[in-house]
PDB file of C-alpha atoms and ligand atoms in Angstrom:
ATOM      1  CA  MET A   1      87.310 104.203 111.042  1.00 97.00           C
ATOM      2  CA  GLN A   2      88.951 100.679 111.545  1.00 98.00           C
ATOM      3  CA  VAL A   3      92.589 100.221 111.721  1.00 98.00           C
ATOM      4  CA  ILE A   4      93.524  96.782 109.695  1.00 98.00           C
ATOM      5  CA  ASN A   5      96.783  95.121 110.283  1.00 98.00           C
ATOM      6  CA  SER A   6      96.141  91.603 108.877  1.00 98.00           C
ATOM      7  CA  ILE A   7      95.992  91.154 105.201  1.00 98.00           C
ATOM      8  CA  VAL A   8      93.623  87.921 105.596  1.00 98.00           C
ATOM      9  CA  THR A   9      91.115  90.186 107.862  1.00 98.00           C
ATOM     10  CA  MET A  10      91.623  92.995 105.082  1.00 99.00           C
ATOM     11  CA  GLN A  11      90.342  90.561 102.410  1.00 98.00           C
ATOM     12  CA  GLU A  12      87.382  89.213 104.439  1.00 98.00           C
ATOM     13  CA  ILE A  13      86.136  92.773 104.967  1.00 98.00           C
ATOM     14  CA  ALA A  14      86.751  93.474 101.195  1.00 98.00           C
ATOM     15  CA  ILE A  15      84.813  90.212 100.275  1.00 98.00           C
ATOM     16  CA  ASN A  16      81.819  91.030 102.644  1.00 98.00           C
ATOM     17  CA  HIS A  17      81.622  94.442 101.115  1.00 98.00           C
ATOM     18  CA  LYS A  18      81.715  93.169  97.865  1.00 98.00           C
ATOM     19  CA  SER A  19      78.792  90.583  98.711  1.00 98.00           C
ATOM     20  CA  LYS A  20      77.014  93.721  99.605  1.00 98.00           C
ATOM     21  CA  GLY A  21      77.427  95.295  96.503  1.00 98.00           C
ATOM     22  CA  ASP A  22      79.545  98.021  97.603  1.00 98.00           C
ATOM     23  CA  LYS A  23      82.158  99.708  95.352  1.00 98.00           C
ATOM     24  CA  ILE A  24      85.618  99.889  97.473  1.00 99.00           C
ATOM     25  CA  ALA A  25      88.500 102.483  96.484  1.00 99.00           C
ATOM     26  CA  ILE A  26      91.917 102.306  97.869  1.00 98.00           C
ATOM     27  CA  VAL A  27      94.305 104.979  98.206  1.00 99.00           C
ATOM     28  CA  PRO A  28      97.958 103.926  98.862  1.00 98.00           C
ATOM     29  CA  THR A  29     100.167 105.995 100.581  1.00 98.00           C
ATOM     30  CA  MET A  30     103.223 105.823 102.746  1.00 98.00           C
ATOM     31  CA  GLY A  31     101.886 107.942 105.235  1.00 97.00           C
ATOM     32  CA  PHE A  32     102.842 111.188 107.134  1.00 96.00           C
ATOM     33  CA  LEU A  33     100.023 112.497 105.085  1.00 98.00           C
ATOM     34  CA  HIS A  34      99.603 115.907 103.872  1.00 98.00           C
ATOM     35  CA  GLU A  35      96.788 117.887 101.866  1.00 98.00           C
ATOM     36  CA  GLY A  36      97.689 116.206  98.821  1.00 98.00           C
ATOM     37  CA  HIS A  37      97.357 112.808 100.091  1.00 98.00           C
ATOM     38  CA  LEU A  38      93.941 113.621 101.904  1.00 98.00           C
ATOM     39  CA  SER A  39      92.615 115.291  98.351  1.00 98.00           C
ATOM     40  CA  LEU A  40      93.164 111.635  96.856  1.00 98.00           C
ATOM     41  CA  ILE A  41      91.117 110.322  99.636  1.00 98.00           C
ATOM     42  CA  LYS A  42      88.405 112.677  99.447  1.00 98.00           C
ATOM     43  CA  LYS A  43      88.332 111.898  95.596  1.00 98.00           C
ATOM     44  CA  ALA A  44      88.236 108.114  96.643  1.00 98.00           C
ATOM     45  CA  VAL A  45      84.786 109.080  98.843  1.00 98.00           C
ATOM     46  CA  GLU A  46      83.275 110.586  95.729  1.00 98.00           C
ATOM     47  CA  LEU A  47      84.212 107.504  93.706  1.00 98.00           C
ATOM     48  CA  ALA A  48      83.133 104.786  95.884  1.00 98.00           C
ATOM     49  CA  ASP A  49      81.254 103.615  98.687  1.00 98.00           C
ATOM     50  CA  ILE A  50      84.056 102.127 101.131  1.00 98.00           C
ATOM     51  CA  VAL A  51      87.430 103.954 101.162  1.00 99.00           C
ATOM     52  CA  ILE A  52      90.466 102.016 102.342  1.00 99.00           C
ATOM     53  CA  THR A  53      93.732 104.243 102.798  1.00 98.00           C
ATOM     54  CA  SER A  54      96.835 101.999 102.998  1.00 98.00           C
ATOM     55  CA  LEU A  55      99.429 103.239 105.097  1.00 98.00           C
ATOM     56  CA  PHE A  56     102.718 101.355 104.779  1.00 98.00           C
ATOM     57  CA  VAL A  57     106.330 102.620 104.380  1.00 98.00           C
ATOM     58  CA  ASN A  58     107.500  99.928 101.627  1.00 97.00           C
ATOM     59  CA  PRO A  59     111.047  98.773 102.330  1.00 97.00           C
ATOM     60  CA  ARG A  60     111.297  97.014  98.660  1.00 97.00           C
ATOM     61  CA  GLN A  61     110.843 100.794  97.058  1.00 95.00           C
ATOM     62  CA  PHE A  62     113.976 102.267  98.967  1.00 94.00           C
ATOM     63  CA  ALA A  63     117.459 101.592  97.809  1.00 90.00           C
ATOM     64  CA  PRO A  64     120.061 100.835 100.377  1.00 86.00           C
ATOM     65  CA  ASN A  65     121.059 104.328 100.258  1.00 85.00           C
ATOM     66  CA  GLU A  66     117.940 105.792 100.382  1.00 87.00           C
ATOM     67  CA  ASP A  67     116.930 106.375 103.974  1.00 83.00           C
ATOM     68  CA  TYR A  68     114.113 104.027 104.812  1.00 93.00           C
ATOM     69  CA  ASP A  69     114.781 104.456 108.501  1.00 92.00           C
ATOM     70  CA  GLN A  70     114.498 108.209 108.121  1.00 89.00           C
ATOM     71  CA  TYR A  71     111.185 108.296 106.243  1.00 92.00           C
ATOM     72  CA  PRO A  72     109.120 110.571 108.277  1.00 92.00           C
ATOM     73  CA  ARG A  73     106.433 108.460 110.232  1.00 95.00           C
ATOM     74  CA  ASP A  74     103.441 109.262 112.541  1.00 97.00           C
ATOM     75  CA  PHE A  75     100.577 107.075 112.866  1.00 97.00           C
ATOM     76  CA  LEU A  76      98.373 108.772 115.313  1.00 98.00           C
ATOM     77  CA  ARG A  77      98.404 111.961 113.326  1.00 98.00           C
ATOM     78  CA  ASP A  78      97.764 110.052 109.739  1.00 98.00           C
ATOM     79  CA  SER A  79      95.059 107.846 111.387  1.00 98.00           C
ATOM     80  CA  ASN A  80      93.339 111.310 112.420  1.00 98.00           C
ATOM     81  CA  LEU A  81      93.669 112.924 109.407  1.00 98.00           C
ATOM     82  CA  ALA A  82      92.781 109.932 107.440  1.00 98.00           C
ATOM     83  CA  VAL A  83      89.530 109.528 109.336  1.00 98.00           C
ATOM     84  CA  ALA A  84      88.556 113.159 109.118  1.00 98.00           C
ATOM     85  CA  VAL A  85      88.619 112.999 105.392  1.00 98.00           C
ATOM     86  CA  GLY A  86      86.109 109.952 105.315  1.00 98.00           C
ATOM     87  CA  THR A  87      88.666 106.810 105.497  1.00 98.00           C
ATOM     88  CA  ASP A  88      86.634 103.682 106.452  1.00 98.00           C
ATOM     89  CA  TYR A  89      89.453 101.408 106.918  1.00 99.00           C
ATOM     90  CA  LEU A  90      93.286 102.350 107.493  1.00 98.00           C
ATOM     91  CA  PHE A  91      95.268  99.243 106.013  1.00 98.00           C
ATOM     92  CA  SER A  92      98.224  99.283 108.129  1.00 98.00           C
ATOM     93  CA  PRO A  93     100.395  96.091 107.893  1.00 98.00           C
ATOM     94  CA  GLU A  94     103.682  95.575 109.596  1.00 98.00           C
ATOM     95  CA  VAL A  95     106.848  94.721 107.140  1.00 98.00           C
ATOM     96  CA  LEU A  96     106.605  91.164 107.957  1.00 98.00           C
ATOM     97  CA  GLU A  97     102.975  90.816 107.343  1.00 98.00           C
ATOM     98  CA  MET A  98     103.515  91.881 103.610  1.00 98.00           C
ATOM     99  CA  TYR A  99     106.680  90.287 103.489  1.00 98.00           C
ATOM    100  CA  PRO A 100     107.371  87.626 105.933  1.00 98.00           C
ATOM    101  CA  ILE A 101     110.339  85.183 106.165  1.00 98.00           C
ATOM    102  CA  GLY A 102     110.587  83.401 103.028  1.00 98.00           C
ATOM    103  CA  TYR A 103     108.749  85.860 100.876  1.00 98.00           C
ATOM    104  CA  ASN A 104     110.427  85.614  97.455  1.00 98.00           C
ATOM    105  CA  THR A 105     108.169  87.232  94.810  1.00 98.00           C
ATOM    106  CA  SER A 106     108.563  90.357  93.063  1.00 98.00           C
ATOM    107  CA  ILE A 107     106.469  91.864  90.054  1.00 98.00           C
ATOM    108  CA  SER A 108     108.532  93.600  87.395  1.00 98.00           C
ATOM    109  CA  ILE A 109     107.437  95.877  84.958  1.00 97.00           C
ATOM    110  CA  GLY A 110     109.828  96.587  81.644  1.00 96.00           C
ATOM    111  CA  GLY A 111     109.918  99.423  79.344  1.00 95.00           C
ATOM    112  CA  ILE A 112     108.376 102.106  80.931  1.00 96.00           C
ATOM    113  CA  THR A 113     110.535 101.625  84.011  1.00 97.00           C
ATOM    114  CA  ASP A 114     113.850 102.013  82.124  1.00 95.00           C
ATOM    115  CA  LYS A 115     114.372 106.192  82.129  1.00 97.00           C
ATOM    116  CA  PHE A 116     113.927 108.533  84.633  1.00 98.00           C
ATOM    117  CA  GLU A 117     113.067 107.365  88.259  1.00 97.00           C
ATOM    118  CA  GLY A 118     113.907 104.070  86.995  1.00 96.00           C
ATOM    119  CA  ALA A 119     117.279 104.854  85.752  1.00 96.00           C
ATOM    120  CA  HIS A 120     118.015 106.740  88.810  1.00 95.00           C
ATOM    121  CA  ARG A 121     116.739 104.534  91.414  1.00 94.00           C
ATOM    122  CA  PRO A 122     117.324 101.148  89.958  1.00 90.00           C
ATOM    123  CA  SER A 123     114.690  98.439  91.675  1.00 93.00           C
ATOM    124  CA  HIS A 124     112.671 101.302  92.796  1.00 96.00           C
ATOM    125  CA  PHE A 125     109.379 100.352  90.183  1.00 98.00           C
ATOM    126  CA  ASP A 126     109.927  96.494  91.043  1.00 98.00           C
ATOM    127  CA  GLY A 127     109.172  97.540  94.573  1.00 98.00           C
ATOM    128  CA  VAL A 128     106.512  99.867  93.897  1.00 98.00           C
ATOM    129  CA  ALA A 129     104.891  97.348  91.486  1.00 98.00           C
ATOM    130  CA  THR A 130     105.120  94.192  94.017  1.00 98.00           C
ATOM    131  CA  VAL A 131     103.511  96.536  96.726  1.00 98.00           C
ATOM    132  CA  VAL A 132     100.824  97.549  94.921  1.00 98.00           C
ATOM    133  CA  THR A 133     100.091  94.156  93.816  1.00 98.00           C
ATOM    134  CA  LYS A 134      99.668  93.028  97.237  1.00 98.00           C
ATOM    135  CA  LEU A 135      97.523  96.216  98.290  1.00 99.00           C
ATOM    136  CA  PHE A 136      95.091  95.149  95.371  1.00 99.00           C
ATOM    137  CA  ASN A 137      95.108  91.745  96.364  1.00 98.00           C
ATOM    138  CA  ALA A 138      94.765  92.663  99.932  1.00 98.00           C
ATOM    139  CA  THR A 139      91.784  95.235  99.280  1.00 98.00           C
ATOM    140  CA  MET A 140      90.280  93.993  96.208  1.00 98.00           C
ATOM    141  CA  PRO A 141      89.253  97.461  94.882  1.00 98.00           C
ATOM    142  CA  ASP A 142      86.963  98.460  92.114  1.00 98.00           C
ATOM    143  CA  VAL A 143      88.758 101.927  92.092  1.00 98.00           C
ATOM    144  CA  ALA A 144      92.472 102.878  92.898  1.00 99.00           C
ATOM    145  CA  VAL A 145      93.201 106.580  93.297  1.00 99.00           C
ATOM    146  CA  PHE A 146      96.797 107.827  92.763  1.00 98.00           C
ATOM    147  CA  GLY A 147      98.470 111.351  92.401  1.00 98.00           C
ATOM    148  CA  GLN A 148      99.959 112.587  89.078  1.00 98.00           C
ATOM    149  CA  LYS A 149     102.855 113.946  91.459  1.00 98.00           C
ATOM    150  CA  ASP A 150     104.474 110.447  91.005  1.00 98.00           C
ATOM    151  CA  TYR A 151     103.964 110.670  86.935  1.00 98.00           C
ATOM    152  CA  GLN A 152     106.134 107.756  85.820  1.00 98.00           C
ATOM    153  CA  GLN A 153     104.537 105.765  88.623  1.00 98.00           C
ATOM    154  CA  THR A 154     101.371 106.160  87.189  1.00 98.00           C
ATOM    155  CA  LEU A 155     102.079 104.645  83.989  1.00 98.00           C
ATOM    156  CA  VAL A 156     103.841 101.680  85.575  1.00 98.00           C
ATOM    157  CA  ILE A 157     100.227 101.078  87.645  1.00 98.00           C
ATOM    158  CA  LYS A 158      98.339 101.574  84.344  1.00 98.00           C
ATOM    159  CA  ARG A 159     100.687  98.770  82.774  1.00 98.00           C
ATOM    160  CA  LEU A 160     100.357  96.498  85.651  1.00 98.00           C
ATOM    161  CA  VAL A 161      96.554  96.678  85.662  1.00 98.00           C
ATOM    162  CA  LYS A 162      96.404  96.017  82.158  1.00 98.00           C
ATOM    163  CA  ASP A 163      98.837  93.286  82.138  1.00 98.00           C
ATOM    164  CA  LEU A 164      97.595  91.557  85.093  1.00 98.00           C
ATOM    165  CA  ASN A 165      93.905  92.129  84.159  1.00 98.00           C
ATOM    166  CA  TYR A 166      92.956  93.697  87.356  1.00 98.00           C
ATOM    167  CA  PRO A 167      89.361  94.798  87.119  1.00 98.00           C
ATOM    168  CA  ILE A 168      90.308  98.123  88.491  1.00 98.00           C
ATOM    169  CA  GLU A 169      89.527 101.477  87.242  1.00 98.00           C
ATOM    170  CA  LEU A 170      92.357 104.239  88.019  1.00 98.00           C
ATOM    171  CA  PHE A 171      92.024 107.666  88.852  1.00 98.00           C
ATOM    172  CA  ILE A 172      94.972 109.864  88.555  1.00 98.00           C
ATOM    173  CA  ALA A 173      94.266 113.101  90.810  1.00 98.00           C
ATOM    174  CA  PRO A 174      96.275 116.349  90.331  1.00 98.00           C
ATOM    175  CA  THR A 175      99.123 117.672  92.104  1.00 98.00           C
ATOM    176  CA  LEU A 176      98.604 119.742  95.274  1.00 98.00           C
ATOM    177  CA  ARG A 177     101.183 122.643  95.619  1.00 98.00           C
ATOM    178  CA  GLU A 178     102.256 125.063  98.357  1.00 98.00           C
ATOM    179  CA  SER A 179     101.547 128.717  97.689  1.00 98.00           C
ATOM    180  CA  ASP A 180     105.068 129.163  95.751  1.00 98.00           C
ATOM    181  CA  GLY A 181     104.196 126.284  93.545  1.00 98.00           C
ATOM    182  CA  LEU A 182     106.292 123.548  95.479  1.00 98.00           C
ATOM    183  CA  ALA A 183     104.513 120.255  95.038  1.00 98.00           C
ATOM    184  CA  MET A 184     103.251 118.992  98.364  1.00 98.00           C
ATOM    185  CA  SER A 185     105.365 115.892  99.701  1.00 97.00           C
ATOM    186  CA  SER A 186     105.968 114.116 102.989  1.00 93.00           C
ATOM    187  CA  SER A 187     109.945 114.739 102.211  1.00 92.00           C
ATOM    188  CA  ASN A 188     109.657 118.583 102.083  1.00 96.00           C
ATOM    189  CA  LYS A 189     109.753 118.637 106.037  1.00 92.00           C
ATOM    190  CA  GLN A 190     113.269 117.640 105.703  1.00 92.00           C
ATOM    191  CA  LEU A 191     114.452 120.754 103.652  1.00 96.00           C
ATOM    192  CA  THR A 192     116.544 123.105 105.508  1.00 97.00           C
ATOM    193  CA  LYS A 193     115.024 126.877 105.585  1.00 97.00           C
ATOM    194  CA  THR A 194     117.165 127.898 102.836  1.00 97.00           C
ATOM    195  CA  ASP A 195     116.679 124.976 100.484  1.00 98.00           C
ATOM    196  CA  ARG A 196     112.528 125.067 101.280  1.00 98.00           C
ATOM    197  CA  LYS A 197     113.174 128.895  99.916  1.00 97.00           C
ATOM    198  CA  SER A 198     115.020 127.630  96.563  1.00 98.00           C
ATOM    199  CA  SER A 199     112.749 124.522  96.031  1.00 98.00           C
ATOM    200  CA  SER A 200     110.031 126.406  94.469  1.00 98.00           C
ATOM    201  CA  VAL A 201     112.345 126.431  91.596  1.00 98.00           C
ATOM    202  CA  LEU A 202     111.012 123.113  90.314  1.00 98.00           C
ATOM    203  CA  PHE A 203     107.747 124.693  89.678  1.00 98.00           C
ATOM    204  CA  LEU A 204     109.257 127.701  88.066  1.00 98.00           C
ATOM    205  CA  ALA A 205     111.229 125.769  85.312  1.00 98.00           C
ATOM    206  CA  LEU A 206     108.221 123.453  84.603  1.00 98.00           C
ATOM    207  CA  GLU A 207     106.306 126.770  83.855  1.00 98.00           C
ATOM    208  CA  GLU A 208     109.369 128.529  81.988  1.00 98.00           C
ATOM    209  CA  ALA A 209     109.198 125.196  79.821  1.00 98.00           C
ATOM    210  CA  ARG A 210     105.308 125.167  79.786  1.00 98.00           C
ATOM    211  CA  LYS A 211     106.069 128.943  78.188  1.00 98.00           C
ATOM    212  CA  ILE A 212     108.313 128.241  75.138  1.00 98.00           C
ATOM    213  CA  ILE A 213     106.162 125.366  74.405  1.00 98.00           C
ATOM    214  CA  ALA A 214     103.156 127.689  73.933  1.00 97.00           C
ATOM    215  CA  LEU A 215     105.309 129.909  72.079  1.00 96.00           C
ATOM    216  CA  GLY A 216     106.018 127.505  69.325  1.00 96.00           C
ATOM    217  CA  GLU A 217     109.129 125.360  70.885  1.00 97.00           C
ATOM    218  CA  VAL A 218     108.971 121.653  69.744  1.00 98.00           C
ATOM    219  CA  LYS A 219     112.559 120.862  70.130  1.00 98.00           C
ATOM    220  CA  ARG A 220     113.141 118.358  73.033  1.00 98.00           C
ATOM    221  CA  ILE A 221     116.571 119.674  73.814  1.00 98.00           C
ATOM    222  CA  ALA A 222     115.488 122.998  73.586  1.00 98.00           C
ATOM    223  CA  ILE A 223     113.074 122.576  76.010  1.00 98.00           C
ATOM    224  CA  ASN A 224     114.929 120.635  78.382  1.00 98.00           C
ATOM    225  CA  ALA A 225     117.516 123.172  78.310  1.00 98.00           C
ATOM    226  CA  VAL A 226     115.236 125.822  79.613  1.00 98.00           C
ATOM    227  CA  MET A 227     114.333 123.880  82.664  1.00 98.00           C
ATOM    228  CA  HIS A 228     118.117 122.970  83.242  1.00 98.00           C
ATOM    229  CA  LYS A 229     118.918 126.769  82.817  1.00 98.00           C
ATOM    230  CA  LYS A 230     116.394 127.719  85.250  1.00 98.00           C
ATOM    231  CA  LEU A 231     117.385 125.082  87.823  1.00 98.00           C
ATOM    232  CA  ARG A 232     120.710 125.950  87.718  1.00 98.00           C
ATOM    233  CA  GLU A 233     120.323 129.373  89.206  1.00 98.00           C
ATOM    234  CA  VAL A 234     120.152 127.325  92.790  1.00 97.00           C
ATOM    235  CA  LEU A 235     123.729 126.893  92.830  1.00 97.00           C
ATOM    236  CA  SER A 236     123.420 124.030  95.456  1.00 96.00           C
ATOM    237  CA  ILE A 237     120.856 121.810  93.305  1.00 98.00           C
ATOM    238  CA  LYS A 238     122.182 118.704  91.874  1.00 98.00           C
ATOM    239  CA  ILE A 239     120.018 117.753  89.068  1.00 98.00           C
ATOM    240  CA  ASP A 240     119.178 113.913  88.361  1.00 98.00           C
ATOM    241  CA  TYR A 241     117.111 114.768  85.143  1.00 98.00           C
ATOM    242  CA  ALA A 242     115.082 117.595  83.989  1.00 98.00           C
ATOM    243  CA  SER A 243     113.493 116.372  80.700  1.00 98.00           C
ATOM    244  CA  SER A 244     110.628 116.046  78.252  1.00 98.00           C
ATOM    245  CA  ALA A 245     109.116 113.104  76.934  1.00 98.00           C
ATOM    246  CA  MET A 246     105.907 111.870  75.186  1.00 98.00           C
ATOM    247  CA  ALA A 247     103.270 111.537  78.064  1.00 98.00           C
ATOM    248  CA  ASN A 248     101.675 108.092  77.309  1.00 97.00           C
ATOM    249  CA  SER A 249     105.168 106.209  76.231  1.00 97.00           C
ATOM    250  CA  LEU A 250     108.028 108.426  77.691  1.00 98.00           C
ATOM    251  CA  GLU A 251     109.765 108.140  74.276  1.00 98.00           C
ATOM    252  CA  GLU A 252     112.052 110.911  73.540  1.00 98.00           C
ATOM    253  CA  PRO A 253     111.788 112.189  69.798  1.00 98.00           C
ATOM    254  CA  ASP A 254     114.234 115.323  68.792  1.00 98.00           C
ATOM    255  CA  TYR A 255     110.886 116.876  67.923  1.00 98.00           C
ATOM    256  CA  PHE A 256     107.503 116.901  69.427  1.00 98.00           C
ATOM    257  CA  LEU A 257     104.357 117.091  66.894  1.00 97.00           C
ATOM    258  CA  PRO A 258     101.350 119.566  67.115  1.00 97.00           C
ATOM    259  CA  GLY A 259      98.696 118.245  69.473  1.00 97.00           C
ATOM    260  CA  GLU A 260     101.097 115.749  70.982  1.00 97.00           C
ATOM    261  CA  GLU A 261     100.710 115.480  74.802  1.00 98.00           C
ATOM    262  CA  VAL A 262     103.957 116.161  76.587  1.00 98.00           C
ATOM    263  CA  VAL A 263     105.423 115.402  79.939  1.00 98.00           C
ATOM    264  CA  LEU A 264     108.150 117.585  81.699  1.00 98.00           C
ATOM    265  CA  LEU A 265     109.802 115.794  84.422  1.00 98.00           C
ATOM    266  CA  ILE A 266     112.223 117.069  87.166  1.00 98.00           C
ATOM    267  CA  ALA A 267     113.931 115.474  89.876  1.00 98.00           C
ATOM    268  CA  VAL A 268     116.905 117.180  91.794  1.00 98.00           C
ATOM    269  CA  TYR A 269     118.586 117.073  95.206  1.00 98.00           C
ATOM    270  CA  LEU A 270     118.351 119.768  97.513  1.00 98.00           C
ATOM    271  CA  GLY A 271     120.455 118.926 100.289  1.00 96.00           C
ATOM    272  CA  ARG A 272     119.965 115.708 101.137  1.00 93.00           C
ATOM    273  CA  THR A 273     116.584 115.961 100.006  1.00 94.00           C
ATOM    274  CA  ARG A 274     115.458 114.442  96.689  1.00 96.00           C
ATOM    275  CA  LEU A 275     112.534 116.113  95.093  1.00 98.00           C
ATOM    276  CA  ILE A 276     110.609 115.402  91.751  1.00 98.00           C
ATOM    277  CA  ASP A 277     107.613 116.990  90.081  1.00 98.00           C
ATOM    278  CA  ASN A 278     106.154 117.193  86.629  1.00 98.00           C
ATOM    279  CA  THR A 279     103.573 118.811  84.288  1.00 98.00           C
ATOM    280  CA  LEU A 280     101.578 117.949  81.455  1.00 98.00           C
ATOM    281  CA  VAL A 281     101.666 120.100  78.188  1.00 98.00           C
ATOM    282  CA  THR A 282      99.934 119.939  74.823  1.00 98.00           C
ATOM    283  CA  ILE A 283     101.968 120.837  72.000  1.00 98.00           C
ATOM    284  CA  PRO A 284      99.885 123.645  70.404  1.00 97.00           C
ATOM    285  CA  LYS A 285      98.265 122.691  67.044  1.00 91.00           C
ATOM    286  CA  MET A 286      98.153 126.033  65.338  1.00 71.00           C
ATOM    287  CA  LEU A 287     101.002 128.541  65.653  1.00 56.00           C
ATOM    288  CA  ASP A 288      99.265 131.483  63.493  1.00 55.00           C
ATOM    289  CA  ASN A 289     101.980 134.015  65.311  1.00 51.00           C
ATOM    290  CA  ILE A 290     105.008 132.274  64.682  1.00 50.00           C
ATOM    291  CA  GLU A 291     106.961 131.859  61.638  1.00 49.00           C
TER     292      GLU A 291
HETATM  293  P1  LIG B 301     103.385 108.588  98.940  1.00 76.33           P
HETATM  294  O1  LIG B 301     102.806 108.724 100.622  1.00 76.33           O
HETATM  295  O2  LIG B 301     104.501 109.667  98.446  1.00 76.33           O
HETATM  296  O3  LIG B 301     103.622 107.144  98.299  1.00 76.33           O
HETATM  297  O4  LIG B 301     101.794 109.240  98.147  1.00 76.33           O
HETATM  298  C1  LIG B 301     100.775 108.356  97.957  1.00 76.33           C
HETATM  299  C2  LIG B 301     100.123 109.015  96.989  1.00 76.33           C
HETATM  300  O5  LIG B 301      99.702 110.237  97.020  1.00 76.33           O
HETATM  301  C3  LIG B 301     100.614 108.785  95.638  1.00 76.33           C
HETATM  302  O6  LIG B 301      99.889 108.499  94.512  1.00 76.33           O
HETATM  303  C4  LIG B 301     101.020 110.070  95.176  1.00 76.33           C
HETATM  304  O7  LIG B 301     101.560 110.427  93.697  1.00 76.33           O
HETATM  305  C5  LIG B 301     100.231 110.843  95.983  1.00 76.33           C
HETATM  306  N1  LIG B 301     100.583 112.347  96.216  1.00 76.33           N
HETATM  307  C6  LIG B 301     101.600 112.832  96.656  1.00 76.33           C
HETATM  308  N2  LIG B 301     102.034 113.912  96.885  1.00 76.33           N
HETATM  309  C7  LIG B 301     100.811 114.666  96.100  1.00 76.33           C
HETATM  310  C8  LIG B 301     100.259 115.967  96.054  1.00 76.33           C
HETATM  311  N3  LIG B 301     101.253 117.047  96.095  1.00 76.33           N
HETATM  312  N4  LIG B 301      99.322 116.310  95.430  1.00 76.33           N
HETATM  313  C9  LIG B 301      98.494 115.144  94.925  1.00 76.33           C
HETATM  314  N5  LIG B 301      98.623 113.913  95.307  1.00 76.33           N
HETATM  315  C10 LIG B 301      99.830 113.510  95.881  1.00 76.33           C
END
């Protein structure tokens, strides 16, 4: 595995591989890799000839109050893990390489970014769209692998790829979880012991909502209420949102229709740690046993 810090070098390597007909995959990460990240890299190995894992803690997707400096980093550990699962190039630029003095361009995606994460973290998705655009331009991938863990982000990237005409196939990989259901995340390490114990409540709330949908509930506020009720069993929790929406558009109708795909989305604070999770559910078509 080669570590690349320069955008121009990364582009030269990508062009060279493309001229040989190699298919390139990119797995964008902010590092502090866990099994969830590694599952994305393994998927990329299946999908392409050359796998580039990027490791860049992107300051532009953190708000001033969001502890960019505190984000966990461990380059040596990350590079050992990345190579072990088949990364060919670890693209790890410095902040000034990505955003040199005078840098003045931002990619902004409308609509889908207005609510949920976008509403609670203004400018977050501009930061994401900007860095992903730069990563695509640096690595010229044929395939890009992202996690469903950041559900709204996957919609933003789909929009970006479509609107800017990138010839890139997207693969959205499932969320890897701890044994109690907590979605793996680099931030989980920051949880206190007590908060770590409570944190499985996100998964439990999603599962309760899934259950009432399977039993025939289609009213959006009733589905949301079940998640809120479960989450509030943890007294110290601060809920940013616990909501259901149409999976493709994030629209929030009063009632979901049979056969519709719905996403359940949760974001909370436990102590200073912000956790997000989601799940996809299809509204049952036939509810024979329900009046
Ligand atoms: P991050 O380093 O948090 O920016 O995440 C890099 C990529 O890994 C994103 O596409 C995430 O959605 C994905 N990811 C994060 N956590 C998980 C997880 N638990 N399972 C699968 N993919 C994940």
